[in-house]
Coordinates of C-alpha atoms in Angstrom, one line a residue:
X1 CA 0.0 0.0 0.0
X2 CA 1.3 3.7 -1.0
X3 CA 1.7 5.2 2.7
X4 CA 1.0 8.6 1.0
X5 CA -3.2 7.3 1.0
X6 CA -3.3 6.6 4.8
X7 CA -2.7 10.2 4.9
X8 CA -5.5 10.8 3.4
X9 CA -9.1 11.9 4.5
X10 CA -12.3 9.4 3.3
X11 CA -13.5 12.3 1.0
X12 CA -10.3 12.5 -0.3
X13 CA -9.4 8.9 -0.8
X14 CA -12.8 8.7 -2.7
X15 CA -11.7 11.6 -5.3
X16 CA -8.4 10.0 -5.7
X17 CA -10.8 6.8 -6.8
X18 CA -12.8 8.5 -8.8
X19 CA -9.9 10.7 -10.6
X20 CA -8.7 7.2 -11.6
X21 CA -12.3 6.0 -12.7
X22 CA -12.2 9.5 -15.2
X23 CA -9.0 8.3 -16.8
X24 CA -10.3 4.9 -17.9
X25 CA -11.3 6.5 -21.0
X26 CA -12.7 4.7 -24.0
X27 CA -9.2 4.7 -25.8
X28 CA -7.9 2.3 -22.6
X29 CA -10.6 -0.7 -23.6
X30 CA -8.5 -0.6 -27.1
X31 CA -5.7 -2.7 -26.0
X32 CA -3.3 -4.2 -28.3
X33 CA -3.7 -7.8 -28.2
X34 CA -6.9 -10.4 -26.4
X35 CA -4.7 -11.3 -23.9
X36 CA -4.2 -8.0 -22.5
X37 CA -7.9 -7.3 -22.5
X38 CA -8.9 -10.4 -20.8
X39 CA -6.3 -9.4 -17.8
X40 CA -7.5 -6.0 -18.0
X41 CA -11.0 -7.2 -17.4
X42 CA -10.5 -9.6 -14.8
X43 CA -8.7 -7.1 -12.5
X44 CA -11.4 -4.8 -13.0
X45 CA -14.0 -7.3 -11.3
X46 CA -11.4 -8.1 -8.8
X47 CA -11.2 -4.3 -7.5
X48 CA -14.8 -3.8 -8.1
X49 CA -15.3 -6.7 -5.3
X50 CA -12.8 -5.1 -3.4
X51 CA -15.0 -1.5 -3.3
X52 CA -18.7 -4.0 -2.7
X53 CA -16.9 -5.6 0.1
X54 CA -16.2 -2.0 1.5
X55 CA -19.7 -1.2 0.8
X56 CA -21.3 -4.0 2.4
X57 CA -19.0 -3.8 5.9
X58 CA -20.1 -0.2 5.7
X59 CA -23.5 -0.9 5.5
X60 CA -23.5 -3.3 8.1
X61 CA -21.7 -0.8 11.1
X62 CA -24.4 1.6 10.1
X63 CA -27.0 -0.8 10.9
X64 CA -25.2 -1.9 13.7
X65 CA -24.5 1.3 15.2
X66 CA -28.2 2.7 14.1
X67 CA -26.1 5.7 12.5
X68 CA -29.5 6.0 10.1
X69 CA -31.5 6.0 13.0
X70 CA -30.4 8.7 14.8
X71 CA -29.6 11.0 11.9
X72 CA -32.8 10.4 10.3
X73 CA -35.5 8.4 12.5
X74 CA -35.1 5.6 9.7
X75 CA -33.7 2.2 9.2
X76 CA -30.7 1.8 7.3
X77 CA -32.7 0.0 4.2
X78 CA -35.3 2.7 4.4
X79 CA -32.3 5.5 4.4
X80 CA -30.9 3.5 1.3
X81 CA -34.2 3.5 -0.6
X82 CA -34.8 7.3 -0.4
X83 CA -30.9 8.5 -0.4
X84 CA -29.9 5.8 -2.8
X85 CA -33.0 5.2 -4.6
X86 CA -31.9 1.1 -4.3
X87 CA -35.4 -0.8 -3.7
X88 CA -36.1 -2.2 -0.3
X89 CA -34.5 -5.8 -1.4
X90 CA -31.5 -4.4 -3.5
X91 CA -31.0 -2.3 0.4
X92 CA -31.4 -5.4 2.4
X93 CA -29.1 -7.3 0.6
X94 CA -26.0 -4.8 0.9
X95 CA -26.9 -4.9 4.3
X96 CA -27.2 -8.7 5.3
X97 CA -24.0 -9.1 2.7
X98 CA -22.1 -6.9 5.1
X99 CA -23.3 -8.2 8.2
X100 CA -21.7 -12.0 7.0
X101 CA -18.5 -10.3 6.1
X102 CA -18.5 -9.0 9.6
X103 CA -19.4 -12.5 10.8
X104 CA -17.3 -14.2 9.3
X105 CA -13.8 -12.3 9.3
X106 CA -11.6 -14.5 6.9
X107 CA -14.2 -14.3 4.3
X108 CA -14.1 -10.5 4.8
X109 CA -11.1 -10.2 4.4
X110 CA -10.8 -12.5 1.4
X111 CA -13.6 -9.9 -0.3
X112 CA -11.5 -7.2 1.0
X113 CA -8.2 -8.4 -0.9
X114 CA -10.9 -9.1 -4.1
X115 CA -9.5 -12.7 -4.0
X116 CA -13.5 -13.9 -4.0
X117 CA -16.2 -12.3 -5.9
X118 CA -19.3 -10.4 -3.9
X119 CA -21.6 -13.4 -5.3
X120 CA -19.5 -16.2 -4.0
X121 CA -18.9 -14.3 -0.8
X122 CA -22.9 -13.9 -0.4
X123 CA -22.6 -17.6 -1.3
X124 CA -20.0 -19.0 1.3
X125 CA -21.3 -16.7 4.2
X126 CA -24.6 -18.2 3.5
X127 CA -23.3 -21.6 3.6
X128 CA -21.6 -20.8 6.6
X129 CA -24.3 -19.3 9.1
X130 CA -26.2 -23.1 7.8
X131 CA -23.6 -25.2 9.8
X132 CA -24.4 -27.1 12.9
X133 CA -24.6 -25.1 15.6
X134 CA -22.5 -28.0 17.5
X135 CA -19.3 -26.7 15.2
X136 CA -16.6 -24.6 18.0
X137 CA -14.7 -21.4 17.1
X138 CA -11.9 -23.3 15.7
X139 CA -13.8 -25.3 13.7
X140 CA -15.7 -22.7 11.8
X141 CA -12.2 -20.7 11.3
X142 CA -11.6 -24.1 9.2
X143 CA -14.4 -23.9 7.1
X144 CA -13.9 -20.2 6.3
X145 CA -10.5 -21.1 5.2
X146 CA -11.7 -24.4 3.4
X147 CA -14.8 -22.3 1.2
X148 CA -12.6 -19.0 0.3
X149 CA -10.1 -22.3 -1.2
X150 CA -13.0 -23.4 -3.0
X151 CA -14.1 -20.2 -4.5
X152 CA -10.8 -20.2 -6.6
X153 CA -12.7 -23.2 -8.7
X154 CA -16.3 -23.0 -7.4
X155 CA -18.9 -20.1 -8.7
X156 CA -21.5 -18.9 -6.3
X157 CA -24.2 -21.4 -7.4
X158 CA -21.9 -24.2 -6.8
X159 CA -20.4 -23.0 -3.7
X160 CA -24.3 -22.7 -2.4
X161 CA -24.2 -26.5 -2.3
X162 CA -21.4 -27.7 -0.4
X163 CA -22.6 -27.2 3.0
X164 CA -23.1 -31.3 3.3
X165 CA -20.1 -32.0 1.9
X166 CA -18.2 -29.6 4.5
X167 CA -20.0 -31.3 7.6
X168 CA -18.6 -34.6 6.2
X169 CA -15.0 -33.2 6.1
X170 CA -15.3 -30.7 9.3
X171 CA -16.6 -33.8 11.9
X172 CA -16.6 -36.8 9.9
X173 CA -17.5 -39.1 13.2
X174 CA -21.1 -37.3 13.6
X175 CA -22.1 -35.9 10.0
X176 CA -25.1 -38.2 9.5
X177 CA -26.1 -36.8 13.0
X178 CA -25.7 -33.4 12.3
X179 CA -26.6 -33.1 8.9
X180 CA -30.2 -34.6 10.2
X181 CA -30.8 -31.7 12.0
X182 CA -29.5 -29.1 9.9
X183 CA -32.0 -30.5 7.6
X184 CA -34.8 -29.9 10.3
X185 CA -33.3 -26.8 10.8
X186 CA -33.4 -25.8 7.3
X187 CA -36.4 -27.0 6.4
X188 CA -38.3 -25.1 9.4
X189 CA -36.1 -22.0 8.1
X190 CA -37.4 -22.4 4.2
X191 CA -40.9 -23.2 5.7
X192 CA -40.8 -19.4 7.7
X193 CA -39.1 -17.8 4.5
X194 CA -42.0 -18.6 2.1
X195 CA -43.7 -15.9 0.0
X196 CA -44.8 -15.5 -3.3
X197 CA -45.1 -12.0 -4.9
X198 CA -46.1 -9.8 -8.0
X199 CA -44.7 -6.8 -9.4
X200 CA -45.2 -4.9 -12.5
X201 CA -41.8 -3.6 -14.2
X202 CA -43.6 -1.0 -16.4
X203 CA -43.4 -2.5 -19.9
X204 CA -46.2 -5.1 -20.0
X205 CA -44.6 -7.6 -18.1
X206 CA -45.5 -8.4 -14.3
X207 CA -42.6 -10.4 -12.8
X208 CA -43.1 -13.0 -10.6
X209 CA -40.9 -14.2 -7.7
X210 CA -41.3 -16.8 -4.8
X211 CA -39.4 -19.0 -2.6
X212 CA -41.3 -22.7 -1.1
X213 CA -39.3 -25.9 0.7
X214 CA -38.2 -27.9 -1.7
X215 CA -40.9 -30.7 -0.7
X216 CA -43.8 -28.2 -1.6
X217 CA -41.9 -26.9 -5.1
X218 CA -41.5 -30.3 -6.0
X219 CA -45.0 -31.1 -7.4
X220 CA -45.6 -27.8 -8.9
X221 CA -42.4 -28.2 -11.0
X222 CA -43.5 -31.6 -11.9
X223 CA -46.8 -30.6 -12.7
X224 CA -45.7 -27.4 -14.6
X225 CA -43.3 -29.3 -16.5
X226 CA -45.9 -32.0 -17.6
X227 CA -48.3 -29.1 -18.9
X228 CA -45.1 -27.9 -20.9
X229 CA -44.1 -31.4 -22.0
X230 CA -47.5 -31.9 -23.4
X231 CA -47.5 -28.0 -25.4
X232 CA -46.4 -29.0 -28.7
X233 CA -46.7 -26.7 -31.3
X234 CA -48.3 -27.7 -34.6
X235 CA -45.7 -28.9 -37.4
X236 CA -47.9 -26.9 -40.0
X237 CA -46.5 -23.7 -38.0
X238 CA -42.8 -24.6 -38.7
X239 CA -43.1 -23.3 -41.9
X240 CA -43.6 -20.0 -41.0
X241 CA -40.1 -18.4 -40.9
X242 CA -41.3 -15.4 -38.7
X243 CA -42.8 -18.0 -35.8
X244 CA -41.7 -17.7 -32.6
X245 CA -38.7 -19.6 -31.5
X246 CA -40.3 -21.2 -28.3
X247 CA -37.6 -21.7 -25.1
X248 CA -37.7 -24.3 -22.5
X249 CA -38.1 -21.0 -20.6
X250 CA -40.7 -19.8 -22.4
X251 CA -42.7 -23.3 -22.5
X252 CA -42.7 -22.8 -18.6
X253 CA -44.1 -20.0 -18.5
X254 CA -46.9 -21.0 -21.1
X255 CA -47.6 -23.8 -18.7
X256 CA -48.7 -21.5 -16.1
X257 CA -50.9 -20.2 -17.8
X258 CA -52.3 -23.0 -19.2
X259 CA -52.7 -24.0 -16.0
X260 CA -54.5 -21.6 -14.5
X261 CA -56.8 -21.0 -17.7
X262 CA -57.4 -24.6 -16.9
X263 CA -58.0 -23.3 -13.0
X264 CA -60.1 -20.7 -14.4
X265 CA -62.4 -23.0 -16.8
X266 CA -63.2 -25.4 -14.2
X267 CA -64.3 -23.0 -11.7
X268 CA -62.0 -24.9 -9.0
X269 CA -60.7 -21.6 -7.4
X270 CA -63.4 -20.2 -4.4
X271 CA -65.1 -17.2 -4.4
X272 CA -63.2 -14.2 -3.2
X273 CA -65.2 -11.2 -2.6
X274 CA -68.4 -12.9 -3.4
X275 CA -67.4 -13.5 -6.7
X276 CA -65.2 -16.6 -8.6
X277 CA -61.9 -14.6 -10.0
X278 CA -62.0 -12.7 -12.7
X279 CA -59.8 -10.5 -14.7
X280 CA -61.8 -6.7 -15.2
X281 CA -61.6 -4.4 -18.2
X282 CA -62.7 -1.1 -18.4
X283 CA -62.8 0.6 -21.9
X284 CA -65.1 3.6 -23.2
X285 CA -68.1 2.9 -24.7
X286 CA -67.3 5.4 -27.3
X287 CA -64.2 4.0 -28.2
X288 CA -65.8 0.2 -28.8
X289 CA -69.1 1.8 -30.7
X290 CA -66.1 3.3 -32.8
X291 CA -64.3 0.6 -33.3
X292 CA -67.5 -1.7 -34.9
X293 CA -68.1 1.5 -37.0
X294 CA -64.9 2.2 -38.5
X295 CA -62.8 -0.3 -37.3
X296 CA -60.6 2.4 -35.0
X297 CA -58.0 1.6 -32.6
X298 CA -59.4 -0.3 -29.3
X299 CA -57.7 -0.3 -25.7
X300 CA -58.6 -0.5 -22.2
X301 CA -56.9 -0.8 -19.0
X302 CA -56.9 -3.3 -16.3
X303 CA -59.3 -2.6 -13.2
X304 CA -56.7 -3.4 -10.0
X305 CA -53.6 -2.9 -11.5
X306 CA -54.3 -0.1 -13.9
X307 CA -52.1 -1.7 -16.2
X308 CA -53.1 -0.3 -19.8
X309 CA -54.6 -3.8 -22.2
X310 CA -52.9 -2.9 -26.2
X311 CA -55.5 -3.9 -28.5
X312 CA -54.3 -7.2 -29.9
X313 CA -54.8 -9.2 -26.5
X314 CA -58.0 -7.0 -26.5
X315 CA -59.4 -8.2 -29.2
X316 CA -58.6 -11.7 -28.1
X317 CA -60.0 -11.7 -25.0
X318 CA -63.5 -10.4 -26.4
X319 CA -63.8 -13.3 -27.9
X320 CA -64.9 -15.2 -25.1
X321 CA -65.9 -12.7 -22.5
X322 CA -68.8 -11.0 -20.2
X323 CA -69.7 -7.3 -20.7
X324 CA -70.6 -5.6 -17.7
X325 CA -72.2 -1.7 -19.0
X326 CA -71.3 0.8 -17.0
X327 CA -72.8 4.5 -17.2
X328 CA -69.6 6.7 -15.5
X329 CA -70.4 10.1 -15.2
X330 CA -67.4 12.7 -16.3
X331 CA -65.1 12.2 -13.6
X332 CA -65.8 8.5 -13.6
X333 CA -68.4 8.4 -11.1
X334 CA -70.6 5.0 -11.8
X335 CA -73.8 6.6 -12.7
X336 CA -75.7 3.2 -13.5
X337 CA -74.4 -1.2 -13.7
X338 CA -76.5 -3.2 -16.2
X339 CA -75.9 -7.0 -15.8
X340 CA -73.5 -9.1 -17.9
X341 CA -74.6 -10.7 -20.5
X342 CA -72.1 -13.4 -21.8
X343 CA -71.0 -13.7 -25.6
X344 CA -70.8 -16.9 -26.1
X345 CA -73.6 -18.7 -23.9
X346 CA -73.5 -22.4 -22.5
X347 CA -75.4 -23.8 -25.4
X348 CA -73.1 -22.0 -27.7
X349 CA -70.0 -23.4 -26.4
X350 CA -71.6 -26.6 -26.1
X351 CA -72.4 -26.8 -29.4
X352 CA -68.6 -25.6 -30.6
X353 CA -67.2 -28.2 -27.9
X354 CA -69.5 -30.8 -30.0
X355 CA -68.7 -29.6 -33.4
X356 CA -64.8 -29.0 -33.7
X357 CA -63.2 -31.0 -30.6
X358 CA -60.5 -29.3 -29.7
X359 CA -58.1 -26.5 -31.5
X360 CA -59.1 -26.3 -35.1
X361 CA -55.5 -25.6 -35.9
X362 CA -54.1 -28.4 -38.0
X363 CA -51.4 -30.8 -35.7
X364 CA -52.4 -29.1 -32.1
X365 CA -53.9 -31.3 -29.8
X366 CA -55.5 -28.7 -27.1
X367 CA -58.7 -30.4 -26.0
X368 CA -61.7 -28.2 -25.7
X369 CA -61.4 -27.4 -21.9
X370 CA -58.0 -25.6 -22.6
X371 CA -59.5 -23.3 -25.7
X372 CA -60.9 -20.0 -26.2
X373 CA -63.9 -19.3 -28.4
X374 CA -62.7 -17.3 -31.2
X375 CA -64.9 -15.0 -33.6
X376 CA -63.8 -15.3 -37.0
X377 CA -65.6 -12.0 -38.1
X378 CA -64.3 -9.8 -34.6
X379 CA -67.0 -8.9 -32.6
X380 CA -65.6 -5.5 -32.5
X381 CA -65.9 -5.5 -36.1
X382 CA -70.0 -6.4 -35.9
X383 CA -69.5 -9.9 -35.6
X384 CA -72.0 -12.1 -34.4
X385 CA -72.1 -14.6 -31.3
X386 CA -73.5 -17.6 -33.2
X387 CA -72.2 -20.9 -34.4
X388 CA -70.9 -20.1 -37.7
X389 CA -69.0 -17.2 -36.7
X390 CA -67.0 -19.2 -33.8
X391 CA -63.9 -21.8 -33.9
X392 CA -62.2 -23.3 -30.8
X393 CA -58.3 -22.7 -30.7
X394 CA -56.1 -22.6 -27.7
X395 CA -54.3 -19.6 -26.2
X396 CA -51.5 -20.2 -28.5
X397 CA -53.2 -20.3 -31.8
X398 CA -55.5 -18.0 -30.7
X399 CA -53.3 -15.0 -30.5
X400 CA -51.5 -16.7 -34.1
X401 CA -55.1 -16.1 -36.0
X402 CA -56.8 -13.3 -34.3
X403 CA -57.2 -10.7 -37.1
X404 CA -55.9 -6.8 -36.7
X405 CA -57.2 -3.8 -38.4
X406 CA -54.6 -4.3 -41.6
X407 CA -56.6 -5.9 -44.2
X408 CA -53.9 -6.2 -45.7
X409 CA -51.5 -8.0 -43.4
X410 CA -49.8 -11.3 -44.6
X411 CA -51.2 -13.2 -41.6
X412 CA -52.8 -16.3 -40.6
X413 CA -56.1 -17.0 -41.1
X414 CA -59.6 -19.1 -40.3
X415 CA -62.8 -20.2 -41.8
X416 CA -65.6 -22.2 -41.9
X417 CA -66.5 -24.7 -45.3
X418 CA -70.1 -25.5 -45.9
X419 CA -70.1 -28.4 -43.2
X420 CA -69.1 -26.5 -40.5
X421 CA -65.4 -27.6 -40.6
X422 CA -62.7 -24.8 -40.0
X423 CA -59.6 -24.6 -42.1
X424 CA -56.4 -22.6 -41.4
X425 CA -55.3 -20.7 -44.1
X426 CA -51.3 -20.3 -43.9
X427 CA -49.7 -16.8 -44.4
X428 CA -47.7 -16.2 -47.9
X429 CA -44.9 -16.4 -46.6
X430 CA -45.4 -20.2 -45.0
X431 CA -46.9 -21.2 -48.1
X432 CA -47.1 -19.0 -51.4
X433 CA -50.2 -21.1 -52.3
X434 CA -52.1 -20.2 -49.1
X435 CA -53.7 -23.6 -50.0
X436 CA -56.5 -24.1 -46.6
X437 CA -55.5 -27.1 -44.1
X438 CA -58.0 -28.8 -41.8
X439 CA -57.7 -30.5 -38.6
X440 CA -56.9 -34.6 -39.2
X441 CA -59.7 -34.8 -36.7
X442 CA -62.2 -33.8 -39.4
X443 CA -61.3 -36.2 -41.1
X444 CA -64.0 -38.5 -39.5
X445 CA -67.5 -38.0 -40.2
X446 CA -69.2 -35.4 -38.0
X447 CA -70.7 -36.7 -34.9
X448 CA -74.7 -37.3 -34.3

């Protein structure tokens, strides 16, 4: 260390630092050769874990010493949300990081020195604070010493898993005993930690995040990966080159939804306010009359969230929906509530169920319970609720066929024959000819 910084004040120590930071220009990342660029890049993570480790400890005397509190009547995460602007968990974690730095000294001072990453520190510290509570002083200095070893080949994920194979190398004589009831331990800790939230980001997406034991996530990753196994997408759709390129991921999350569309259609959820759930649109009325006159542009906004509906899913989800008038005077006070009156009615649906099976589209397999009610000719467009102006198709297809206001528009499309049988009509560009394709299902004579 240059004895000249120890002379130094905080404020100034942190000018020198960010002096330097100002001369890493954009000429410095054009290095001569790969090699140098790879070094350059791996010491930059090194002394940015060296400043988080800083961070963290810093975090953690402030908490400790209620600096926060007595400055400004708040918590320290509370101080960091408003001075900071981190969010409450981003706050919490720089603050519990700290706190197992502090805890566990030789792993501080391994972050300190940069020689393990802030994600594997979090990692080993967490791995740590799970040991039997049996362990001495002495032996927990050896298994600080034996995970910062392992963090020169292990990454944080993989560090998060040794803590049985550390009991079997820190008291080899009891680990069967004591790994039992860290197990108890941890399962009554996982069992306290549960939650399951929901949070909008602000770009159509609502993100979803949870933590269960692993004997309660079990079933519901078994039973969201069977829903997924069994979403196949039709082979007729391959041949469109702009179709979407489908991720394990992404099959996941169709699952869910699949699942609880399934939820929804079998009416297994209770009541919750006196009525089964339900998702709410508001839209003006002047906006749909508008929109069946002159085909305009149709949105809404979700009632709860707020969350503004674009008018393709709109237009998907009137398919198949209730309509609840409302008369709302001008600042949206409800002047009047008619009653609901459902588009497609029990007999209708019946009849549909009866008549095309399943998803009309040509190689899906969606039975009927699992798809929407689709009006070929929009009902926003002055389409009718009636048999011959309906076709079953699943979530998936459904958002593949339902029209938009282009006329124009290379796009997918359905329609009924003479018999009542539907056919899928590719785009262009899946098939030049456009020639119509039916469901192998209609194959079959029609039922009685």
């Amino acid at each position: 260390m240059d004895e000249s910084f120890t002379e130094l004040t905080d404020g100034q120590l942190f000018a020198v630092i960010g002096a330097a930071l100002d001369a890493l220009t954009d000429d410095r990342l054009r290095l001569p050769s790969d090699a140098e660029q790879l070094a350059q890049l791996l010491d930059a993570l090194r002394l940015d874990a060296r400043l988080q480790a800083w961070q963290q400890q810093l975090a953690a005397r402030i908490e400790a010493t209620e600096a926060a509190c007595r400055e400004y009547c708040t918590s320290t995460t509370t101080w960091l949300t408003d001075a900071a602007q981190l969010t409450p968990r981003e706050a919490r974690r720089l603050v519990k990081a700290g706190q197992g730095l502090a805890q566990f000294q030789i792993v501080g001072a391994a972050a300190a020195a940069g020689a393990v990453l802030p994600s594997q520190a979090e990692a080993i510290t967490s791995v740590l604070a799970d040991l039997p509570r049996e362990f001495d002083q002495a032996t927990l200095v050896q298994g600080q010493e034996m995970m910062v070893g392992f963090a020169a080949s292990h990454d944080a994920a993989a560090l998060r898993r040794l803590t049985t194979h550390l009991v079997e190398v820190l008291a080899p004589d009891t680990a069967d005993t004591l790994e039992a009831a860290r197990l108890e331990r941890q399962e009554r800790a996982a069992r306290a930690r549960r939650y399951l939230e929901f949070f909008g980001d602000g770009h159509g997406n609502v993100h979803i995040r949870g933590s269960l034991p692993v004997a309660d996530a079990e079933p519901f990753i078994r039973i969201i990966d069977a829903y997924a196994a069994a979403d196949k997408r039709a082979s007729l759709e391959a041949r469109d080159p702009l179709a979407e390129l489908v991720t394990p991921t992404m099959r996941r999350a169709d699952a869910l939804v699949t699942m609880v569309n399934r939820h929804c259609q079998e009416a297994l959820a209770p009541t919750n306010g006196g009525d089964r759930p339900r998702i709410v649109i508001a839209l003006s009325y002047d906006k749909l009359a508008k929109t069946a006159a002159d085909n305009g542009l149709l949105t809404g906004h979700l009632i709860g969230s707020n969350e503004p509906v674009p008018a393709s899913v709109l237009r998907r989800l009137l398919c198949d929906a209730d309509v609840l008038p409302a008369v709302l005077g001008s600042p949206s006070e409800i002047l009047d509530v008619g009653r609901t009156q459902r588009l497609v009615t029990t007999p209708i649906r019946a009849a549909l169920e009866l008549r095309d099976g399943g998803c009309v589209f040509p190689g899906c397999d969606k039975p009927p319970q699992d798809c929407h009610a689709h009006h070929i000719t929009p009902w926003w467009a002055g389409g009718s609720t009636s048999l011959e102006n309906l076709v079953l198709v699943c979530a998936h297809h459904h958002g593949i066929i339902e029209p938009g206001h282009d006329p124009t528009a290379d796009r997918w499309q359905v329609r009924l024959r003479a018999d009542g049988r539907a056919e899928i009509i590719p785009p262009r560009r899946a098939d030049p000819t456009q020639r119509p394709r039916t469901h192998t299902r209609f194959l079959t004579p029609m039922r009685a």
